[in-house]
Amino acid sequence: MAEELEAERNDIRDDGRRPPRATVGSYRVEEEMFGKVFDGKVLGRIWQFVRPYKIQMFIAVAAVLIFTGTQLLIPLIVRYAIDNGMTPTGIDQNALLISVGLFAIVILINYAASFVQESVVGKAAENVLFDMRRAMFSHLQRVSLSFMDKTEVGRLMSRLQGDVNSMQEFLETSVLSVGDIALLFGIVFVMLWLDFSLGLLTLSVLPVLFIVRIFWLPRARKAFMAAHEANSVTNGALAEAIHGVRAVQSMDRQHVNFTLYNDKATANLRAHLTASKYAQVMVPIVDSLTGLAMAMVVVIGGSMVLNRGLDVGVMVAFLFYIQRFFDPIRSLTLQYSVMQRAMASGQRITEVMDVRVDITDAEDAEELSPDMDGSVSFRNVSFGYELNQPVLKNVSFEVKPGETVALVGPTGSGKSSAMALIHRFYDVQSGQILVGGKDVRSVTQDSLGQQVAMVLQEPFLFTGTVFENIRYHKADASRETVIEAAKAVGAHDFIMALPDGYDSELDERGGNLSLGQRQLISFARALVADAKILVLDEATANIDSYTEMLIQKALVKLLEGRTGLVIAHRLATIRGADRIIVLQNGEVMETGNHDQLIAAKGLYSKLYNLNYASFDDIPESALAEARAAQSAT
Amino acid sequence: MDSPLNSDAIGSAAKRREKFAGNALDHVQAAGWGRGLNTIWRITRMALRHPWQVSFAIGSTFIAASLQLLIPVLLGRAVDQTQTVVTGGSAGSAAETALLVTALLLLATSVARGIFTMFQNYFSESVGHHTGYELRLAVYEKIQRLSFSFHDKVHSGDLITVGMLDLEGVRMFFSTGLVRIFLLGVLIGVGAYLLLSTDPMLGFLALSFVPFVAWRSSVAQIRLRLTWRELQERLSVLTRIMDENLGGIRVVRAFAAQAYEMAKFDKASKFALDLAHSRVGIRVRNTSAMTFSFFVAMGLVLLVGGNKVVAGEITVGTLTTFLTFMTILQMPVRQLGMMVNAFARASTCGGRLFALLDLDIAVKDKPGAKPLAVTDGIVRFDNVTFKYPDAPEKTVLRNISFEARRGQTVGIVGPPGSGKSTIAHLLPRFYDVAEGAITVDGQDIRDVTLASLRQAVTVVQQDSFLFTTTIENNIAYGDPWAQEQRVERASESAQLHNYVLGLPQGYTTVVGERGVSLSGGQRQRLSIARTLMLHPSIMVLDDSTAAIDAATEQRIRHAMRDYAKDRVTLIIAHRLSSLMHADLILFIENGEIVERGTHDELLAKGGRYRALYDLQVRPGDGILEIAGKTDNG
């Protein structure tokens, strides 16, 4: 082995080269940030959510227009005061008082309008945002599991958060941009009305700014995006360093990682400095154009005043308007990006809401009575996730009330799918499944769920206390019931050893418990649910022998007085079952109890005689041999 | 049942966070003003490390602010120039020339102001970005070096907050806090001087809105900031609810708990929405009040100033100067709140950030530490006692002594929580022993450099961290210069090769958080492959085959035989078949070695090891029998 590498295996080379296999962080831009500026379908969808707030929106737009109007009026009042109240040619105390009175009225209206506008828009936008998120979340509760199986949780979360938030931004700003447009047109109109030629001349700087911004925007946006992305990249690397710190320290990668992080942080710094340049270069341009417009008013307007072609108040009003008239252009061009972002987000939100709900209650669905007998039967069931790839082929079997049946078979034999069908996670392609004598499609999903409890292979715990996790949605379950259940499955002792007993907070996904302990809690949860039928997917992971023993005991408790279907991996569990169903490639190969199957000398007995403690331990090669032997006989 | 939720299911998460917030990084907040000022001074000192940029930024700020003050003066002069002529009737051309001069001055002032504002913004942002860059590196380096005991205690989410949000708060301080003091100082200070010296009464009125707006905007900003944090907390609860629901969708469906989940969502959603609404309220009340007070002051200036013009005390030009000066001042005064906020933010964010940077690293090189020199490869535990630094009342390991030499294997077994894994963590100094010593070839591991120790000792962790990168780069994590053949060889020995070849992209498949997820067993095999890339003198397998089936484990062991010949191997496991072959087996209970010997010796002894062996090696007895047997002792 290349021992000479030892000394520097973990370092940057003298020539500054980075190790070819070393990276830090992993940020990738996964989604289109900008869409079309205008997408009718998406807008229609957004409108559905805005419609309940129609009145508020109407009031808001009205308030915005009034607000804009008052802003336009103020320089006009100043002009009136100067021209009628203060010029030596016509000093008029009344005119001055009138204008101050008008001013007072206008600013009161302005105050009211600004208050109404902002609070109505702000609150309505928040409402729409929360409604939208709720609609999406609620839809996801009903879409078929095959969609959920295929979709990453992270992706859905970014719909529920990022995309929804960019819609909020869009809603808030679009009402305000109505005001911007009104202000822009208002200023143009008033200036032309006050003095057409001077107005025209002054306004000539506006298109210049427009053109400059049209050229500037795409480049600037690229720079802003680059900065944003560089930031995410750097933060991603930091997050990785935090989460993976133990691995980094054990493999002594600190030095290499620091160098690589430095590369990213430097790139981030550069990107931000570039973005900053782009943002700031607009400042002198806008200022110069403002200066130019003022200079024109002073020279041309001034000489018009000199020649008595213009009132001095008009000139002052012009100077006021000039200071404001670049604002709407600035916000309107920004609005363009907001629109594009919103359309892209809206598109993605629409996609989620349009996912079809495959499994719904039948029109005449009845409640599955808790008094049903607890039998399960599969009648000629065929099923597959894709049409031409059957997972179960014409499977039929009966499980009598109170019986425990073990489903056994190699990976991919269809065990898990069969279990999922009992709960109607998916619908069969042909045949039918009866629970308590009723077709699962003829009863409500809720009542079916109450009678069929499931324990999954990977125990899933929610943040919250141990108590809340065991009780889960059974709000009427008392503390005693919960403690009893925990005692029955042997979880009581370790729960009491936690700092706050049943009120101890669990970390995310129960991170502060061992796998075995989580398993026991999920058993207790199933016990509290108190369903007639228990479907259990035994964990494959190795659990320490002590907890394993508790689990085996708990299993017995759990199956007491219930119909049990267990996907069994451990021989101990399999042997304890009343009946064993051996599945292979989606077909039932054999059924019977342990002794019968051994006597039958079929696949089961072959596998059993390989002498592994668990069917999952059987190596692929031995399995293939057993199968070959099976098909040969 | 009025609500299916426990009264504070939602609030409990926030409480839990508070508990975390009581960590080492947060004590600063309680320490009050003195500490806050210290923090601000420290940030300022960091900025001053870029003296040129700081001087440019501040110099430009002075110039830009002064130029901005010149504009109202020039506008007033222009208005007066038109008036003099109208009243005096002197030669028109002279007046027009004067106007032209004023106009050119206006244009020049505007252009110059724009340019200097650009410099001001650019350089102050640049100082911020550079400081941010330096802090990023410091935080990254610190987090990488801090010992396990720190990372055990501090939630990774809190560290991410410090490294991203708090850092941002500090970075923004220079441009939004410090520079703005100068800007406002010049604008308000010099502006006030100019106005008051021109006309004290009118100047007073024109400035009357300043204290009110400054106060309102500061209060609003601080309140928004406080509620922002609260809102983030509430939103993070909502996020967690959605995330757990989607991640555990099978549990939700299995228990037919959709209605319960929707109720949970609605409660959290409403909780957040209420606060979002009240934040809109805070914002709106303050902005409208600020605008109103500004206009009231303007109205007063118009009234009083108008009368003064009428009385001939001031000219229309002077009045124009006052009015335009007010419009110029309006924005920066509103931003005063942002400045106050920047100070508050920098002081708390900086407090947390510097607390992190100032933390002492528990495990580090002694001064003058030498690299570890491995000669005979003898590892000794000499009466090792261990307690976690933050729980000194609980002894985790007591008087552990054993010795192992090159080529030997030591197996460690015991019930969960007995302290087995702690032994694995002491060897590479993830923690330091409390008493006793660990030596390698006679050198106390506390006397050698950490880097050399960690190259000599490799721990294969129970739960290995996957970095989001390709499988091959994950395997080569500790040796990023490695050749492809070596990676494949390690992967073959770890029995991972066939699985990887089955993936569509083979070794270049991206795994980890944003890639393909691997099962527990696959992760453990990858982790073993990682170790095989390194050449440690001491290898510790910390329950690192728990999720791998026994048959595969045996093949791994076989493949690693040659590798193990040259090193000391420590195996910690609960599956006895993993360590039966060891030269020495230690049975640990409650932190103490209760049995020691070879497999055969321990079996013959008939103690705890024997009992565990019996439990594990006879799995075929059926659950009922096993459960019954252990119940009876």
Short mmCIF file of C-alpha atoms in Angstrom, two decimals, chain A residues 1 3 6 8-13 17-28 30 74 77-78 81-82 85-88 91 93 96-97 100 103 107-108 110-111 114-115 118-119 122-123 126-127 130 133-134 137-138 140-145 148-149 152-153 156-157 160-161 172 231 234-258 261-262 265-266 268-269 272-273 276-277 280-281 283-284 287-288 290-292 294-295 298-299 302-303 305-308 312 315-316 319-320 323 420 423 425-426 445-446 449-450 452-454 456 460-463 467-468 471-473 475-476 500 505-509 525-526 529 541-547 549 552-553 555-556 571-573 575-576 608 612-613 616-617 619, chain B residues 1 3-6 8-9 12-13 16 19-20 71 75 78-79 81-83 85-87 92 95-96 99-100 102-104 106-107 110-111 113-115 117-118 121-122 125-126 129-130 133 136-137 139-141 143-148 151-152 156 159-160 163-164 235 238-258 260-262 264-266 269 272-273 276-277 280-281 283-285 287-289 291-292 295-296 298-299 302-303 305-307 309-310 316 319-320 323-324 327-328 414-416 430-431 451 454-455 457-459 461 465 467-469 472-473 476-484 486-487 489 510 513-514 530 534-535 545-551 555 574-575 587 612 615-616 619-624 626-627 630-631:
data_model
loop_
_atom_site.label_atom_id
_atom_site.label_comp_id
_atom_site.label_asym_id
_atom_site.label_seq_id
_atom_site.Cartn_x
_atom_site.Cartn_y
_atom_site.Cartn_z
CA MET A 1 0.00 0.00 0.00
CA GLU A 3 2.62 4.34 2.61
CA GLU A 6 0.40 8.71 4.79
CA GLU A 8 -0.12 14.11 3.49
CA ARG A 9 -3.10 11.92 2.81
CA ASN A 10 -5.22 14.46 4.47
CA ASP A 11 -3.81 17.71 3.35
CA ILE A 12 -3.54 20.33 0.71
CA ARG A 13 -0.53 19.81 -1.54
CA ARG A 17 -3.97 21.75 -5.22
CA ARG A 18 -7.09 20.56 -3.41
CA PRO A 19 -7.66 16.85 -2.88
CA PRO A 20 -9.74 15.67 -5.86
CA ARG A 21 -12.21 13.76 -3.73
CA ALA A 22 -12.78 16.39 -1.09
CA THR A 23 -15.86 18.61 -1.03
CA VAL A 24 -17.74 20.47 1.64
CA GLY A 25 -21.45 21.24 1.56
CA SER A 26 -23.80 20.26 -1.16
CA TYR A 27 -26.10 23.08 -2.12
CA ARG A 28 -27.70 22.61 -5.47
CA GLU A 30 -32.94 22.47 -7.83
CA ILE A 74 -49.83 68.17 -1.43
CA ILE A 77 -51.66 72.94 -2.24
CA VAL A 78 -48.18 74.34 -1.64
CA ALA A 81 -50.47 78.82 -1.10
CA ILE A 82 -47.46 80.38 -2.79
CA GLY A 85 -51.29 83.60 -0.59
CA MET A 86 -47.77 84.97 -0.77
CA THR A 87 -46.89 86.67 -4.01
CA PRO A 88 -46.49 90.37 -3.44
CA ILE A 91 -51.10 88.93 -0.82
CA GLN A 93 -54.35 86.09 4.05
CA LEU A 96 -53.12 81.13 2.85
CA LEU A 97 -55.57 80.01 5.52
CA VAL A 100 -53.50 75.37 5.23
CA PHE A 103 -53.62 70.79 3.72
CA ILE A 107 -53.18 64.90 5.45
CA LEU A 108 -55.97 63.49 7.62
CA ASN A 110 -53.76 60.53 3.83
CA TYR A 111 -53.34 59.24 7.35
CA SER A 114 -52.39 54.79 4.56
CA PHE A 115 -53.59 53.06 7.72
CA GLU A 118 -51.41 48.81 4.80
CA SER A 119 -53.33 46.99 7.47
CA GLY A 122 -50.95 43.09 5.15
CA LYS A 123 -53.56 41.05 6.96
CA GLU A 126 -51.17 36.80 5.54
CA ASN A 127 -54.58 35.15 5.46
CA PHE A 130 -52.06 30.63 5.54
CA ARG A 133 -50.67 26.42 2.96
CA ARG A 134 -53.59 24.80 4.72
CA PHE A 137 -51.34 20.45 3.54
CA SER A 138 -54.87 19.18 3.77
CA LEU A 140 -51.51 16.03 1.01
CA GLN A 141 -53.39 14.25 3.78
CA ARG A 142 -55.60 12.68 1.15
CA VAL A 143 -53.40 12.04 -1.87
CA SER A 144 -52.45 8.46 -2.45
CA LEU A 145 -49.42 7.01 -0.75
CA MET A 148 -45.98 10.30 -1.21
CA ASP A 149 -43.65 7.32 -1.70
CA GLU A 152 -39.22 13.71 -1.04
CA VAL A 153 -40.52 15.36 2.10
CA LEU A 156 -43.00 19.21 -0.36
CA MET A 157 -41.79 21.33 2.50
CA LEU A 160 -45.39 24.62 1.74
CA GLN A 161 -42.93 27.27 2.80
CA GLU A 172 -48.59 42.48 -0.86
CA ASN A 231 -24.60 32.43 0.43
CA THR A 234 -21.52 28.62 2.14
CA ASN A 235 -24.26 28.13 4.69
CA GLY A 236 -24.83 24.61 3.41
CA ALA A 237 -21.19 23.83 4.03
CA LEU A 238 -21.42 25.25 7.53
CA ALA A 239 -24.52 23.18 8.27
CA GLU A 240 -22.73 20.09 7.07
CA ALA A 241 -19.77 20.84 9.31
CA ILE A 242 -22.11 21.13 12.27
CA HIS A 243 -24.04 17.95 11.58
CA GLY A 244 -21.06 15.89 10.59
CA VAL A 245 -18.61 17.24 13.13
CA ARG A 246 -18.06 13.86 14.75
CA ALA A 247 -17.21 12.20 11.47
CA VAL A 248 -14.94 15.10 10.51
CA GLN A 249 -13.04 14.91 13.76
CA SER A 250 -12.71 11.15 13.69
CA MET A 251 -11.25 11.24 10.22
CA ASP A 252 -9.19 14.34 10.96
CA ARG A 253 -10.46 16.28 7.98
CA GLN A 254 -10.56 19.67 9.73
CA HIS A 255 -7.67 21.12 7.83
CA VAL A 256 -8.79 20.15 4.34
CA ASN A 257 -12.34 21.19 5.11
CA PHE A 258 -11.25 24.55 6.37
CA TYR A 261 -14.68 26.24 3.16
CA ASN A 262 -12.37 29.19 2.75
CA ALA A 265 -16.46 31.83 1.72
CA THR A 266 -14.11 33.75 -0.59
CA ASN A 268 -19.26 34.27 -1.46
CA LEU A 269 -17.43 37.47 -0.54
CA HIS A 272 -21.54 39.87 -2.66
CA LEU A 273 -19.11 42.61 -3.57
CA SER A 276 -23.15 45.42 -4.17
CA LYS A 277 -21.50 47.17 -7.11
CA GLN A 280 -24.97 50.90 -5.97
CA VAL A 281 -24.25 51.91 -9.54
CA VAL A 283 -27.58 55.53 -7.17
CA PRO A 284 -25.55 58.12 -9.09
CA ASP A 287 -29.36 61.20 -8.66
CA SER A 288 -27.91 62.63 -11.84
CA THR A 290 -32.98 63.97 -10.75
CA GLY A 291 -30.39 66.74 -10.83
CA LEU A 292 -30.83 67.12 -14.56
CA MET A 294 -34.25 70.00 -11.45
CA ALA A 295 -31.71 71.95 -13.46
CA VAL A 298 -34.65 75.92 -12.78
CA VAL A 299 -33.32 77.17 -16.12
CA GLY A 302 -37.13 79.98 -14.02
CA SER A 303 -36.91 81.99 -17.17
CA VAL A 305 -41.27 82.77 -14.37
CA LEU A 306 -39.04 85.70 -15.22
CA ASN A 307 -41.05 86.35 -18.34
CA ARG A 308 -44.24 85.92 -16.39
CA VAL A 312 -43.43 80.63 -9.23
CA MET A 315 -42.06 75.85 -10.38
CA VAL A 316 -41.92 74.88 -6.70
CA LEU A 319 -39.42 70.64 -7.89
CA PHE A 320 -41.47 68.65 -5.38
CA GLN A 323 -38.08 64.41 -6.06
CA ALA A 420 -50.67 -2.07 3.01
CA HIS A 423 -55.43 -0.77 5.32
CA PHE A 425 -53.22 2.45 1.40
CA TYR A 426 -53.62 1.37 -2.21
CA GLN A 445 -61.33 4.93 5.52
CA ASP A 446 -61.62 6.43 8.98
CA GLY A 449 -58.24 2.84 10.23
CA GLN A 450 -59.77 2.57 13.67
CA VAL A 452 -56.85 -1.94 11.75
CA ALA A 453 -53.82 -0.85 13.76
CA MET A 454 -50.41 -0.88 12.14
CA LEU A 456 -44.41 -0.10 11.00
CA PHE A 460 -41.97 6.89 13.89
CA LEU A 461 -42.31 9.17 16.88
CA PHE A 462 -43.46 12.76 16.90
CA THR A 463 -41.93 15.63 18.83
CA PHE A 467 -47.49 10.43 26.87
CA GLU A 468 -48.65 12.28 23.75
CA ARG A 471 -51.90 8.32 23.19
CA TYR A 472 -51.47 9.88 19.77
CA HIS A 473 -54.88 10.79 18.35
CA ALA A 475 -57.88 12.07 22.88
CA ASP A 476 -60.17 10.16 25.20
CA ASP A 500 -39.77 13.63 33.46
CA GLU A 505 -40.04 15.58 25.79
CA LEU A 506 -38.79 13.45 22.94
CA ASP A 507 -36.24 14.86 20.56
CA GLU A 508 -36.92 14.99 16.87
CA ARG A 509 -38.02 11.53 15.73
CA ARG A 525 -49.38 3.26 20.80
CA ALA A 526 -50.95 0.37 18.90
CA ALA A 529 -55.52 2.32 19.64
CA ALA A 541 -32.48 -4.15 12.46
CA ASN A 542 -30.59 -5.86 15.21
CA ILE A 543 -31.57 -4.69 18.62
CA ASP A 544 -29.57 -5.50 21.69
CA SER A 545 -30.62 -8.77 23.24
CA TYR A 546 -32.10 -7.19 26.32
CA THR A 547 -34.52 -4.97 24.49
CA MET A 549 -36.43 -9.88 24.73
CA GLN A 552 -40.72 -10.43 21.93
CA LYS A 553 -42.71 -10.42 25.14
CA LEU A 555 -45.48 -8.87 20.86
CA VAL A 556 -47.29 -11.66 22.66
CA LEU A 571 -37.71 -17.39 13.44
CA ALA A 572 -38.86 -16.99 17.02
CA THR A 573 -41.79 -14.90 15.87
CA ARG A 575 -42.64 -20.25 15.06
CA GLY A 576 -44.97 -18.62 17.53
CA TYR A 608 -35.46 -23.21 7.92
CA TYR A 612 -30.05 -18.91 10.23
CA ALA A 613 -31.45 -17.06 13.21
CA ASP A 616 -33.07 -11.92 6.55
CA ASP A 617 -29.68 -13.29 7.40
CA PRO A 619 -27.28 -14.84 2.04
CA MET B 1 -63.62 16.35 23.91
CA SER B 3 -60.00 19.77 21.37
CA PRO B 4 -58.10 16.64 20.51
CA LEU B 5 -54.91 18.34 21.55
CA ASN B 6 -53.14 18.36 24.80
CA ASP B 8 -49.97 22.94 25.20
CA ALA B 9 -48.87 20.51 22.60
CA SER B 12 -44.26 22.68 24.57
CA ALA B 13 -41.88 22.90 21.65
CA ARG B 16 -38.17 22.93 24.89
CA LYS B 19 -34.36 24.92 27.59
CA PHE B 20 -31.81 24.71 24.84
CA ILE B 71 -29.70 70.98 -2.72
CA LEU B 75 -33.47 75.29 -4.93
CA ALA B 78 -33.32 79.50 -7.74
CA VAL B 79 -36.82 80.38 -6.57
CA GLN B 81 -33.69 84.43 -8.35
CA THR B 82 -36.94 84.22 -10.28
CA GLN B 83 -38.64 86.36 -7.65
CA VAL B 85 -36.50 89.81 -11.13
CA VAL B 86 -40.24 89.73 -10.99
CA THR B 87 -40.22 92.23 -8.19
CA GLY B 92 -33.51 89.72 -17.75
CA ALA B 95 -31.10 86.95 -14.03
CA GLU B 96 -31.17 84.18 -16.56
CA LEU B 99 -30.45 80.88 -12.94
CA LEU B 100 -28.20 78.99 -15.30
CA THR B 102 -27.73 77.77 -10.04
CA ALA B 103 -28.99 75.05 -12.37
CA LEU B 104 -25.47 73.93 -13.20
CA LEU B 106 -27.68 71.83 -8.84
CA LEU B 107 -26.73 69.36 -11.53
CA SER B 110 -26.67 66.01 -7.59
CA VAL B 111 -24.15 64.08 -9.65
CA ARG B 113 -23.89 63.46 -4.24
CA GLY B 114 -24.89 60.38 -6.22
CA ILE B 115 -21.31 59.35 -6.68
CA THR B 117 -23.50 58.06 -1.85
CA MET B 118 -22.47 55.17 -4.07
CA ASN B 121 -22.84 52.47 0.44
CA TYR B 122 -20.36 50.36 -1.42
CA GLU B 125 -21.17 47.18 2.65
CA SER B 126 -17.74 46.02 1.67
CA HIS B 129 -18.83 41.68 3.84
CA HIS B 130 -15.18 41.47 4.78
CA TYR B 133 -16.08 36.67 5.76
CA ARG B 136 -17.49 32.91 8.92
CA LEU B 137 -14.05 31.40 8.86
CA VAL B 139 -17.00 30.22 13.32
CA TYR B 140 -16.32 27.32 10.99
CA GLU B 141 -12.92 26.68 12.44
CA ILE B 143 -17.12 24.52 15.35
CA GLN B 144 -14.80 22.01 13.75
CA ARG B 145 -12.46 22.10 16.72
CA LEU B 146 -14.91 22.13 19.60
CA SER B 147 -14.96 18.84 21.44
CA PHE B 148 -17.71 16.25 21.53
CA HIS B 151 -21.61 19.27 20.59
CA ASP B 152 -23.47 16.86 22.89
CA SER B 156 -27.17 21.75 16.08
CA LEU B 159 -25.34 26.49 16.18
CA ILE B 160 -26.73 26.99 12.72
CA GLY B 163 -23.47 30.74 12.28
CA MET B 164 -26.02 32.15 9.88
CA LEU B 235 -43.46 29.14 12.43
CA LEU B 238 -45.68 24.76 12.26
CA THR B 239 -42.83 23.59 10.08
CA ARG B 240 -42.09 20.77 12.43
CA ILE B 241 -45.70 19.66 12.45
CA MET B 242 -45.80 19.58 8.66
CA ASP B 243 -42.42 17.94 8.38
CA GLU B 244 -43.25 15.20 10.84
CA ASN B 245 -46.63 14.65 9.33
CA LEU B 246 -45.23 14.18 5.85
CA GLY B 247 -42.28 12.15 7.07
CA GLY B 248 -44.53 9.93 9.15
CA ILE B 249 -47.40 9.90 6.71
CA ARG B 250 -47.72 6.14 7.00
CA VAL B 251 -48.27 6.36 10.74
CA VAL B 252 -50.80 9.12 10.22
CA ARG B 253 -52.66 7.03 7.68
CA ALA B 254 -52.30 3.82 9.65
CA PHE B 255 -54.02 5.40 12.62
CA ALA B 256 -56.54 7.28 10.47
CA ALA B 257 -55.32 10.39 12.23
CA GLN B 258 -55.75 12.93 9.44
CA TYR B 260 -56.17 14.96 14.40
CA GLU B 261 -53.22 16.12 12.34
CA MET B 262 -55.27 18.85 10.67
CA LYS B 264 -52.79 20.14 15.23
CA PHE B 265 -51.83 22.06 12.10
CA ASP B 266 -54.71 24.50 12.44
CA SER B 269 -51.15 27.84 12.10
CA ALA B 272 -48.60 31.96 14.05
CA LEU B 273 -51.19 33.86 12.04
CA ALA B 276 -48.37 37.82 12.02
CA HIS B 277 -51.52 39.95 12.18
CA VAL B 280 -48.89 44.05 10.67
CA GLY B 281 -50.68 46.17 13.26
CA ARG B 283 -45.96 48.23 11.54
CA VAL B 284 -48.97 50.07 10.22
CA ARG B 285 -49.74 52.07 13.35
CA THR B 287 -45.71 54.14 9.73
CA SER B 288 -49.00 56.02 9.44
CA ALA B 289 -48.31 57.97 12.61
CA THR B 291 -46.12 60.07 8.02
CA PHE B 292 -48.83 62.04 9.72
CA PHE B 295 -47.11 66.26 7.30
CA VAL B 296 -48.33 68.12 10.39
CA MET B 298 -44.99 70.56 7.02
CA GLY B 299 -48.41 72.15 7.39
CA LEU B 302 -46.45 76.30 5.43
CA LEU B 303 -48.72 78.29 7.73
CA GLY B 305 -43.66 80.39 6.83
CA GLY B 306 -46.42 81.67 4.58
CA ASN B 307 -47.25 84.39 7.08
CA VAL B 309 -43.39 85.56 3.53
CA VAL B 310 -46.45 87.75 3.58
CA VAL B 316 -40.51 82.35 -1.01
CA LEU B 319 -39.69 78.77 2.42
CA THR B 320 -38.95 76.41 -0.46
CA LEU B 323 -39.95 72.55 2.68
CA THR B 324 -37.51 70.65 0.47
CA THR B 327 -38.59 66.07 2.38
CA ILE B 328 -34.90 65.25 2.29
CA GLY B 414 -22.62 -5.35 28.12
CA PRO B 415 -26.16 -4.11 28.54
CA PRO B 416 -27.26 -0.84 26.90
CA PHE B 430 -13.24 12.73 21.92
CA TYR B 431 -13.40 13.14 25.67
CA ALA B 451 -3.90 15.12 14.76
CA ARG B 454 -6.60 10.59 15.45
CA GLN B 455 -4.60 9.33 12.51
CA VAL B 457 -6.92 5.69 16.12
CA THR B 458 -10.01 5.26 13.96
CA VAL B 459 -13.46 4.68 15.34
CA GLN B 461 -19.20 4.84 14.61
CA PHE B 465 -22.72 10.39 9.00
CA PHE B 467 -21.81 13.54 3.53
CA THR B 468 -23.82 14.68 0.56
CA THR B 469 -21.42 13.66 -2.14
CA GLU B 472 -16.71 7.03 -3.69
CA ASN B 473 -15.93 10.38 -2.10
CA ALA B 476 -12.49 8.25 0.63
CA TYR B 477 -13.51 10.87 3.16
CA GLY B 478 -10.44 10.37 5.30
CA ASP B 479 -8.13 10.05 2.31
CA PRO B 480 -9.32 12.46 -0.34
CA TRP B 481 -6.32 11.83 -2.59
CA ALA B 482 -7.13 8.13 -2.89
CA GLN B 483 -7.04 6.30 -6.21
CA GLU B 484 -10.16 4.65 -7.53
CA ARG B 486 -8.24 1.58 -3.46
CA VAL B 487 -11.77 2.85 -2.97
CA ARG B 489 -11.01 -2.56 -2.82
CA VAL B 510 -24.75 10.98 -4.73
CA GLU B 513 -29.29 14.36 2.76
CA ARG B 514 -29.87 15.46 -0.80
CA ARG B 530 -14.07 4.39 5.09
CA LEU B 534 -7.02 4.62 6.44
CA HIS B 535 -4.05 3.05 8.12
CA THR B 545 -22.24 -3.99 12.52
CA ALA B 546 -25.52 -3.87 14.42
CA ALA B 547 -27.58 -3.34 11.30
CA ILE B 548 -25.62 -5.78 9.17
CA ASP B 549 -26.85 -9.36 9.05
CA ALA B 550 -24.68 -12.00 10.66
CA ALA B 551 -23.71 -13.68 7.41
CA ARG B 555 -17.73 -12.14 5.30
CA HIS B 574 -24.15 -6.72 21.49
CA ARG B 575 -24.19 -9.59 19.06
CA PHE B 587 -18.19 -7.72 30.10
CA LEU B 612 -26.33 -13.63 27.26
CA LEU B 615 -30.23 -15.96 25.06
CA GLN B 616 -28.72 -15.29 21.68
CA PRO B 619 -33.36 -18.52 18.77
CA GLY B 620 -35.59 -21.38 17.63
CA ASP B 621 -37.55 -21.87 20.80
CA GLY B 622 -40.46 -19.61 19.95
CA ILE B 623 -41.33 -16.39 21.61
CA LEU B 624 -43.54 -17.77 24.29
CA ILE B 626 -38.17 -17.49 25.68
CA ALA B 627 -40.37 -14.92 27.27
CA THR B 630 -36.52 -15.11 31.32
CA ASP B 631 -39.47 -14.16 33.44
#
